[in-house]
Structure formats: structure tokens, C-alpha cells
Coordinates of C-alpha atoms and ligand atoms in Angstrom, one line a residue:
X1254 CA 15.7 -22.8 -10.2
X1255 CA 13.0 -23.4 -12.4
X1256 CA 12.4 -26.8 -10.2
X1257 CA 12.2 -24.9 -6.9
X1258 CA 9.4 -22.3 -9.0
X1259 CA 7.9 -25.5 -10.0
X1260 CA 7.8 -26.7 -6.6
X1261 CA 6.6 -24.1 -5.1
X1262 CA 4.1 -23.3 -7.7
X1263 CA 1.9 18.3 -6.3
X1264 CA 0.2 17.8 -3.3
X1265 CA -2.6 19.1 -5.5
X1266 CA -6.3 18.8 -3.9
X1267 CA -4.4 17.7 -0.7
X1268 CA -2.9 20.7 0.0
X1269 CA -5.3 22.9 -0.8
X1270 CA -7.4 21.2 1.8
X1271 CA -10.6 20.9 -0.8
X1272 CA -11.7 17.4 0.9
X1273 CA -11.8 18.4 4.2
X1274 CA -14.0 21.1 3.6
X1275 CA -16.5 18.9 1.7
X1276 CA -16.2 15.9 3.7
X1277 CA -18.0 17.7 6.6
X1278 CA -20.2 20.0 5.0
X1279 CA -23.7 19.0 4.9
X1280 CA -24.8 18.5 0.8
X1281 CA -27.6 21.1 1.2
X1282 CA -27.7 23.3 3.4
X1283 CA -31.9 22.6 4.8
X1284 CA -33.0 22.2 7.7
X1285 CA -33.5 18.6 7.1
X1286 CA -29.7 18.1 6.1
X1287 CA -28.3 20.4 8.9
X1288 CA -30.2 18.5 11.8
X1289 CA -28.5 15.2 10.4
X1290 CA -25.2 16.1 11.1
X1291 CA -22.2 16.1 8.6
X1292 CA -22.6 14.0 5.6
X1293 CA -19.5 11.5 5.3
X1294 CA -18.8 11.5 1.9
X1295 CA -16.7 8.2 1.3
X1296 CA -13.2 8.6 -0.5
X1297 CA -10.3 5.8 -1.8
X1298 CA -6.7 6.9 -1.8
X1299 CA -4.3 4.6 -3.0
X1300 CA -0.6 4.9 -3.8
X1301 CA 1.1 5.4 -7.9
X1302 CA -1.0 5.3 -11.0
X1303 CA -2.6 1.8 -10.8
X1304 CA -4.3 2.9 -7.5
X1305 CA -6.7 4.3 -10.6
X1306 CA -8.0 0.8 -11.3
X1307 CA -7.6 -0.6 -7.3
X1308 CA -10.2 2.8 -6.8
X1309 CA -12.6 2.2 -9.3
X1310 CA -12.9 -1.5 -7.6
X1311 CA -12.6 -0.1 -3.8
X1312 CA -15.6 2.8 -5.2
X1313 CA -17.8 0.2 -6.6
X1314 CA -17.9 -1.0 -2.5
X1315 CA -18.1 2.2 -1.5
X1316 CA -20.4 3.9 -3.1
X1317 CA -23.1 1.2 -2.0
X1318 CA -22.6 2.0 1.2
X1319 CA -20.3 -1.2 2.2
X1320 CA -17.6 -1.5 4.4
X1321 CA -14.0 0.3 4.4
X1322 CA -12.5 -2.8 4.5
X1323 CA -14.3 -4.9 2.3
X1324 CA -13.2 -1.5 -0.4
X1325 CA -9.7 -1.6 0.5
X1326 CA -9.5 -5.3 -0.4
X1327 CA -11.6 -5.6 -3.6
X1328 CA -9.3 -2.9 -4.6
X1329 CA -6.3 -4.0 -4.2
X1330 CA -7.3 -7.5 -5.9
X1331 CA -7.0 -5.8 -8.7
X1332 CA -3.1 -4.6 -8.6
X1333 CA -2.6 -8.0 -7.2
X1334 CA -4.2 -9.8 -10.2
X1335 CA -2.0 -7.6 -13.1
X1336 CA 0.5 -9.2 -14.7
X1337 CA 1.5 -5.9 -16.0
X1338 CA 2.3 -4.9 -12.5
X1339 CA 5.8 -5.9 -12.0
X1340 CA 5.9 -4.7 -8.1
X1341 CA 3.0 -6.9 -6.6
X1342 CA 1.5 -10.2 -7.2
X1343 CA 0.9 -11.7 -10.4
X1344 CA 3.9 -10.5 -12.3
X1345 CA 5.5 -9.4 -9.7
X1346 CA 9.8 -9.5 -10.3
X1347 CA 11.6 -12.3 -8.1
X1348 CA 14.2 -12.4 -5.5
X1349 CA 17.4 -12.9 -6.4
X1350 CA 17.0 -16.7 -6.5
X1351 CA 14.0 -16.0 -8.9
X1352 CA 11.2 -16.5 -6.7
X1353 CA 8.4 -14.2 -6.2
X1354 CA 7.9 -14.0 -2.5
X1355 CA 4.6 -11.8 -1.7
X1356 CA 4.2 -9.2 1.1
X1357 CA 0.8 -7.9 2.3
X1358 CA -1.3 -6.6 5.5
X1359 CA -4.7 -5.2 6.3
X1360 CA -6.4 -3.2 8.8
X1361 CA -9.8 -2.7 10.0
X1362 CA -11.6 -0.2 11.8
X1363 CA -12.4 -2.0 15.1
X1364 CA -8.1 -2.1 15.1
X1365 CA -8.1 -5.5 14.0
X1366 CA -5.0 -7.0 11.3
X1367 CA -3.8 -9.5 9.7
X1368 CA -0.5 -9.9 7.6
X1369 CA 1.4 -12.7 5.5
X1370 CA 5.2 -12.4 4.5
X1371 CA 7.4 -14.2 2.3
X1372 CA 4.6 -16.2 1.0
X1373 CA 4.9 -17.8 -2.9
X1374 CA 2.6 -18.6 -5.4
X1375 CA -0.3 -17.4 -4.3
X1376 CA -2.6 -14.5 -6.6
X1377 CA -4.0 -12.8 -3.7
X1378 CA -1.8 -12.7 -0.3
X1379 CA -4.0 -9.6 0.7
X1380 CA -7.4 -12.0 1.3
X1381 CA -4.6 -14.5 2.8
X1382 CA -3.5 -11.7 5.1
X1383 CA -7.6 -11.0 5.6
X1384 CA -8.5 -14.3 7.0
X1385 CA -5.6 -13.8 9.2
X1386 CA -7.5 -11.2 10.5
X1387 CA -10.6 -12.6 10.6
X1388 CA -10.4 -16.4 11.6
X1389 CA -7.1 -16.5 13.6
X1390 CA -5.6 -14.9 17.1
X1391 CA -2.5 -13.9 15.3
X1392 CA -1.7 -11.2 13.3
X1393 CA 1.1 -12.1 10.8
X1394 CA 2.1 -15.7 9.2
X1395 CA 5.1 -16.0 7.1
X1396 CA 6.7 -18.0 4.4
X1397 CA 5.4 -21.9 4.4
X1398 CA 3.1 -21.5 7.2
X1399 CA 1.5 -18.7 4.9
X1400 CA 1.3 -20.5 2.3
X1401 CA 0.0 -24.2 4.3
X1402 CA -2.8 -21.9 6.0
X1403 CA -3.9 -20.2 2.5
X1404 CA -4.1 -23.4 0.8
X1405 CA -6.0 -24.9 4.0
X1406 CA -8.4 -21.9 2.9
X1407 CA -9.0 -23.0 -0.2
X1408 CA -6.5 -20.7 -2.0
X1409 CA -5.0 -22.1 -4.9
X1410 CA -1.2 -22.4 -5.7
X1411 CA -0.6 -20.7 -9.3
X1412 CA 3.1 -20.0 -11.0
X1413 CA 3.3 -16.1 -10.4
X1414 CA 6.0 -15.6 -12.8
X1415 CA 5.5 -14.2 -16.0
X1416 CA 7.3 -14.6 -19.1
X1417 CA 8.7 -10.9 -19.0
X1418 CA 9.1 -10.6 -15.0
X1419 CA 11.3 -14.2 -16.1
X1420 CA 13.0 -12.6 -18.9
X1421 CA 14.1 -9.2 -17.0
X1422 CA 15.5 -11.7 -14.3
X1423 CA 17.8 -13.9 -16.4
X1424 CA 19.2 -10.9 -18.1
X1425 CA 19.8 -9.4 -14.0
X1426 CA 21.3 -12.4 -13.4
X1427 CA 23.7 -11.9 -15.9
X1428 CA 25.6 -9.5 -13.5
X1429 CA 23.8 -9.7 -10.8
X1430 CA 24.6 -6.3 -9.3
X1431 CA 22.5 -5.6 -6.4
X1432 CA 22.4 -2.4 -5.4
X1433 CA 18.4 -1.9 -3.9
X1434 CA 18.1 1.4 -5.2
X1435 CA 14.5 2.5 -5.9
X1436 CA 13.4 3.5 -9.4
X1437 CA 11.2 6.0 -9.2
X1438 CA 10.0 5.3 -11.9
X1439 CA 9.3 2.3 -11.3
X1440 CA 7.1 1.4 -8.5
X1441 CA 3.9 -0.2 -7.8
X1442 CA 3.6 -1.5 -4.5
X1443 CA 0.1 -0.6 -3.7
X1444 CA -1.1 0.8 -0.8
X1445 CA -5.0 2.0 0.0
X1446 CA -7.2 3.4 2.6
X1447 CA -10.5 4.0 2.6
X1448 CA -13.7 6.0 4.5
X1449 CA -17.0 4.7 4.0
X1450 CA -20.3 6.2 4.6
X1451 CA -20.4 5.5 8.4
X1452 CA -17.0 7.2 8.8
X1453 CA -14.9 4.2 9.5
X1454 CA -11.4 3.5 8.1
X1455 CA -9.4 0.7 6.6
X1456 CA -5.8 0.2 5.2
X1457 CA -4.2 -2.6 3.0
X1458 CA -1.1 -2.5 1.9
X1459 CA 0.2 -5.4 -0.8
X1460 CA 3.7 -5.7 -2.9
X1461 CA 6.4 -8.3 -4.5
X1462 CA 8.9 -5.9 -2.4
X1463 CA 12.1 -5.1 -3.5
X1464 CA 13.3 -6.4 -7.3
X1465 CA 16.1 -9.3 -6.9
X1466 CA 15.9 -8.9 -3.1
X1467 CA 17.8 -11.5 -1.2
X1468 CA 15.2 -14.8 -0.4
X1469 CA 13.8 -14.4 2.6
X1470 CA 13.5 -10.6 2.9
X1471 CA 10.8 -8.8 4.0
X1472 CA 9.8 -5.0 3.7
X1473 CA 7.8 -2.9 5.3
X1474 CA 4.5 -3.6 3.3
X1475 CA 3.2 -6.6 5.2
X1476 CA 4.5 -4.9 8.6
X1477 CA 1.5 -3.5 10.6
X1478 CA 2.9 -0.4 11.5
X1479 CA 5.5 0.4 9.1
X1480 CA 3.7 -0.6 5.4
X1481 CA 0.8 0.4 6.5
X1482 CA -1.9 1.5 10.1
X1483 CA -5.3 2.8 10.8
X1484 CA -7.2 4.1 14.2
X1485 CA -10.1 5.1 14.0
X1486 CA -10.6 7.4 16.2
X1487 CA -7.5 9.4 13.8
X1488 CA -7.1 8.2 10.7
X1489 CA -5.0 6.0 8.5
X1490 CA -1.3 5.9 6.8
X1491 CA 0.2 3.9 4.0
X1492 CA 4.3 3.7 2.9
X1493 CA 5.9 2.9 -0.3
X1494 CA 9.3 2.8 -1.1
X1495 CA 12.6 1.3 0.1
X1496 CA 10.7 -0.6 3.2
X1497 CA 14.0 -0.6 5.0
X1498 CA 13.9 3.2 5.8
X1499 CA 10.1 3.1 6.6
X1500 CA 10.6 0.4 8.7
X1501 CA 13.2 1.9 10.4
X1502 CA 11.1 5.1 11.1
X1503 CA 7.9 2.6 11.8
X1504 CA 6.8 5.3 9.0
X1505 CA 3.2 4.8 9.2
X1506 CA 2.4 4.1 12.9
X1507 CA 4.4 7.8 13.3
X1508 CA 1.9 9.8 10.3
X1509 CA -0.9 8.4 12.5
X1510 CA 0.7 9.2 15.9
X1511 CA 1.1 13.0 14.6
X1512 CA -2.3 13.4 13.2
X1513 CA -3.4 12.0 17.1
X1514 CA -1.3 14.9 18.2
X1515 CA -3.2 17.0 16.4
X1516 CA -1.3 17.6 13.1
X1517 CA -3.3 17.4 9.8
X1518 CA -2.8 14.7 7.7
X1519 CA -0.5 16.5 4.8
X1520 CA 1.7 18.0 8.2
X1521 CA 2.1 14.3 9.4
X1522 CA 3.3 12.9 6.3
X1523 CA 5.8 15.9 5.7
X1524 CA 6.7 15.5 9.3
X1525 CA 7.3 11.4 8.5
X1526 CA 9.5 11.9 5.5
X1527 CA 11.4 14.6 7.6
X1528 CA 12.1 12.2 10.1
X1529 CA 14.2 9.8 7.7
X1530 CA 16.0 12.7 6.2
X1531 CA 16.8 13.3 10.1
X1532 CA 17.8 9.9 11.1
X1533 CA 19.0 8.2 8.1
X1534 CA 22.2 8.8 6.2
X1535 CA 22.2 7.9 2.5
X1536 CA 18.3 8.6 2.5
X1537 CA 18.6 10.7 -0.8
X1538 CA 19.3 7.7 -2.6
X1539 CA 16.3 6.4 -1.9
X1540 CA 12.0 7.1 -2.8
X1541 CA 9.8 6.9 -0.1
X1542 CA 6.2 8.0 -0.3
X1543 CA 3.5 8.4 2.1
X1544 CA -0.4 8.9 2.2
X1545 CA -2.7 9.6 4.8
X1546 CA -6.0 9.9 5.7
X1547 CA -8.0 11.5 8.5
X1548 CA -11.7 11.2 10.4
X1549 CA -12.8 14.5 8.2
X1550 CA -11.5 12.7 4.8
X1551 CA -8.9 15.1 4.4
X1552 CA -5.7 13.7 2.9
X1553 CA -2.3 14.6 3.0
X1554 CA 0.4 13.3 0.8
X1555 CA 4.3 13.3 0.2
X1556 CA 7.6 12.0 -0.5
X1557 CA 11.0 12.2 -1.0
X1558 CA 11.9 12.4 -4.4
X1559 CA 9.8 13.7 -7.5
X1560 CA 7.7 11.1 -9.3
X1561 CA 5.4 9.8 -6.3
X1562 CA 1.8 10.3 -7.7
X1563 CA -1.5 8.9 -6.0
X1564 CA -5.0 8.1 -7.5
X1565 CA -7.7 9.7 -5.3
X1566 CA -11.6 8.5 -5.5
X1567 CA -13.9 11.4 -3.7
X1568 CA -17.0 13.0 -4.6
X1569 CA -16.9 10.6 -7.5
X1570 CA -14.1 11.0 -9.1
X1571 CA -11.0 9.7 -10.0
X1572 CA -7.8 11.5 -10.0
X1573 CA -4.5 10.7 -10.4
X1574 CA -2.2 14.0 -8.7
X1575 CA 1.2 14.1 -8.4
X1576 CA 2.5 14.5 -4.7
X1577 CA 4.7 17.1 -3.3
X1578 CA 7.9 16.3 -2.5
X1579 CA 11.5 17.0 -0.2
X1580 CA 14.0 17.0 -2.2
X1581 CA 13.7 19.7 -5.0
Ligands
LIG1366 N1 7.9 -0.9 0.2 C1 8.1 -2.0 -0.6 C2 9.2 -2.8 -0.1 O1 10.2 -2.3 0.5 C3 8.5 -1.6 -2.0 C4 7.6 -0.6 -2.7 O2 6.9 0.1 -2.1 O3 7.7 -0.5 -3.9 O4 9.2 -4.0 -0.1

């Protein structure tokens, strides 16, 4: 094994609707301001309690007036870069054969994405998945292809397992029960959208996927639809959780599809997590959580089980709130 590594080397401010009502008011309320129009106020949203850092990266963007999804990537860079985050990237725990395999898409305002799947030993698969976007006609590569166009980009190959992501593995593989349930507790997979100052959205979406998964799955993360989507004429949706459900649900495409239909984002994802508890058996044993975002900047957030929190940058400032959830 080590050869093949070697050779591969509570709804809180949501529901209470706060950032809608600022993200269109004016900031004074003068003559000068009104004839302007609304102010967009830029905001980052990002999934579980190291969206705090990916923010505070996505904000430093933002708040110089740059792009949505130039924010959405620096941010994620960050979650991607932690070895202390065992759910994505660096650090990240390995399949069952003990390889980290990296999922991750992205999404631009003008409707534009790029994705990479199944691709090893490489720090950042979210810019991987961004020059997808950006200098091919495709929209997703996978496994070795992945990995032969990031290192035609430059991209270096770098061992992505740690010493303790390593450890945890050889005592798994002891008894290596798989059973793919989700530890609440225990996820990372980082998801992000962004507004910026001319209104437009972005989404990425990066993650290790599933812990001990079998080689060669994928999730929903790197799936342009499922892990994560943006219009921009709507809004935007990200997913975390057991991908299989999500993907079965096209989870995110369907938060955006609502809020087209007119729901609010916060109705949407309620609406989203309702439809797996609808159409999938067994979906109690399972976390999912979603976020979403609309044109106004209000949010909306939820998910199955207790423990799904989100880190949410607006009006400069940086909160971590626990969502609201189904099953109580
Ligand atoms: N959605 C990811 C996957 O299924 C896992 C996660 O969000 O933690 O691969």
C-alpha cells in the first residue's frame, strides 16, 4: 500500500431573515444613497466550523470589492491546505485501500463550472477543478486524467496523508467494518458561496468524501448539481453529508430550483431535506446539511440531524450558528 501512496504521490440570523433586510436597504437613508439603488452588501457562507477560517480568506476578496468566485476559491484553499481537517485535502482520511482520493467543483456567475473527482495527491483540487472551468470545454475530469491535466498545469504531486489520518487507518483496517454512516460530529467537507459587491454569486464545494470509502467512489461534492450550484439570476446551494442521498435528490440543483419558484432560501433547504426524508428509506441514519443563498443575500440553512453548524461572513462579521434541523 504504502508503494501505490508512494506512487501516486438554530437557523439563527437565517431565520429571522436579518440579512435580507440589510442586504437591500440602502446604508443611509439620503438622497444621494436612495437614488443609487440598494447597496449589495457582500456575505460568505460556508458549511461546519472551519468555514470560520475559509470566510476570513473568502472576506479578505470580498471586501475589496473582487470577484465571488475568486472569494469562494481563496477560501476554500484554506480547508484544503489543513492537515487538521481530516474530511478534505491535506489530511484528509483515505479510502479503504488507504488512498486519499479528492473531490471538488466550482461555479461561477456567468453559469460556468468545472469539477475534478477521484483525483490523488494533489493540495488544492478546487483550483484543479477552476482551470477546468476556465481553460477547457468540459466540465468535470476524473481520477488520472485529473491528476495528468493538474500536473500539465503546474500543480505539484505532494503525499496527502498525514501521520494521524495514517494512524486512524491502520487501526480501521484492523476490522475493517464499513458501515458509511456519518458522524455528525465529524465532518468537514467544505462547502461555500459567496455575493460580491456587484451582486453576483459563486459556489465551490471541496472534500476527501466519505472515510474508508471504497477506491474509486465519488460523492456528491465534485457533482455540479448535487455537491453544489449557482444561477444567478436565483441564487446558490451547497450539500454536505452522506453524498449518496444528495445525489440521489440532485439536492442542490432542487434548493435552487425552489428558490426560482419563488420560495425563500431557508423554505428551499427545508423543502430539500424533506424531500430525502420522502424518498429515501433509512435517511435517519444519515447527516445531511444544506445552505443556500439568494440575489437579496438572504440565507437559509438546514439539516437532518442536530450538529450541522455554518460560519457566516456579512456586514463584517464572522459567526459560526448552529442550523435548524428535522429530526428533533
Ligand atoms: N458529501 C461528502 C461526500 O459524500 C461528505 C461530507 O460532506 O462530509 O463525499
Amino acid at each position: 500500500m504504502s508503494n501505490r501512496r508512494n506512487f501516486i504521490k438554530n437557523a439563527g440570523l437565517a431565520s429571522l431573515g436579518v440579512l435580507s433586510a440589510c442586504q437591500m436597504k440602502p446604508k443611509e437613508n439620503t438622497i444621494e444613497s436612495r437614488k443609487k439603488g440598494p447597496v449589495i452588501k457582500p456575505l460568505a457562507i460556508s458549511t461546519w466550523k472551519n468555514g470560520m477560517d475559509a470566510n476570513v480568506a473568502a472576506w479578505k476578496v470580498l471586501s475589496k470589492g473582487g470577484k465571488a468566485i475568486d472569494a469562494v476559491e481563496s477560501g476554500v484553499k484554506v480547508v484544503e491546505a489543513n492537515p487538521d481537517d481530516m474530511s478534505v485535502g491535506y489530511g484528509g482520511r483515505p479510502d479503504r485501500d488507504g488512498i486519499v482520493t479528492l473531490d471538488a467543483c466550482i461555479m461561477d456567475s456567468t453559469g460556468n463550472a468545472g469539477s475534478v473527482c477521484a483525483l490523488e495527491n494533489i493540495m488544492h483540487p478546487i483550483s484543479v477543478a477552476r482551470k477546468v472551468m476556465d481553460d477547457t470545454p468540459h466540465v468535470m475530469l476524473a481520477g488520472k486524467g485529473a491528476l495528468q491535466f493538474a500536473l500539465e498545469f503546474g500543480f505539484k504531486q505532494e503525499d496527502l496523508l498525514t501521520e494521524k489520518s495514517k494512524q486512524e487507518f491502520e487501526k480501521w483496517r484492523l476490522t475493517s467494518e464499513y458501515k458509511p454512516l456519518i458522524n455528525i460530529e465529524n465532518h468537514d467537507t467544505i462547502g461555500m458561496l459567496a455575493l460580491d459587491q456587484n451582486g453576483d454569486i459563486s459556489g465551490a464545494c471541496t472534500t476527501s468524501g466519505l472515510a474508508y470509502k471504497m477506491h474509486g467512489r465519488v460523492g456528491d461534492s465534485p457533482i455540479i448539481g448535487a455537491g453544489m450550484y449557482c444561477d444567478n439570476e436565483v441564487g446558490g446551494a451547497v450539500a454536505t453529508g452522506m453524498g449518496e442521498l444528495v445525489m440521489k435528490t440532485l439536492g442542490s440543483f432542487l434548493v435552487v430550483e425552489l428558490m426560482n419558484q419563488g420560495m425563500s432560501p431557508q423554505q428551499a433547504v427545508e423543502e430539500a431535506i424533506l424531500r430525502i426524508v420522502k424518498k429515501i428509506p433509512g435517511y435517519e441514519e444519515f447527516q445531511i446539511g444544506y445552505l443556500a443563498i439568494n440575489k437579496n443575500g438572504e440565507v437559509g440553512a438546514y439539516s437532518l440531524h442536530r450538529g450541522f453548524n455554518y460560519a457566516l461572513y456579512a456586514d463584517d462579521s464572522n459567526n459560526l450558528i448552529d442550523s435548524n434541523y428535522y429530526l428533533k
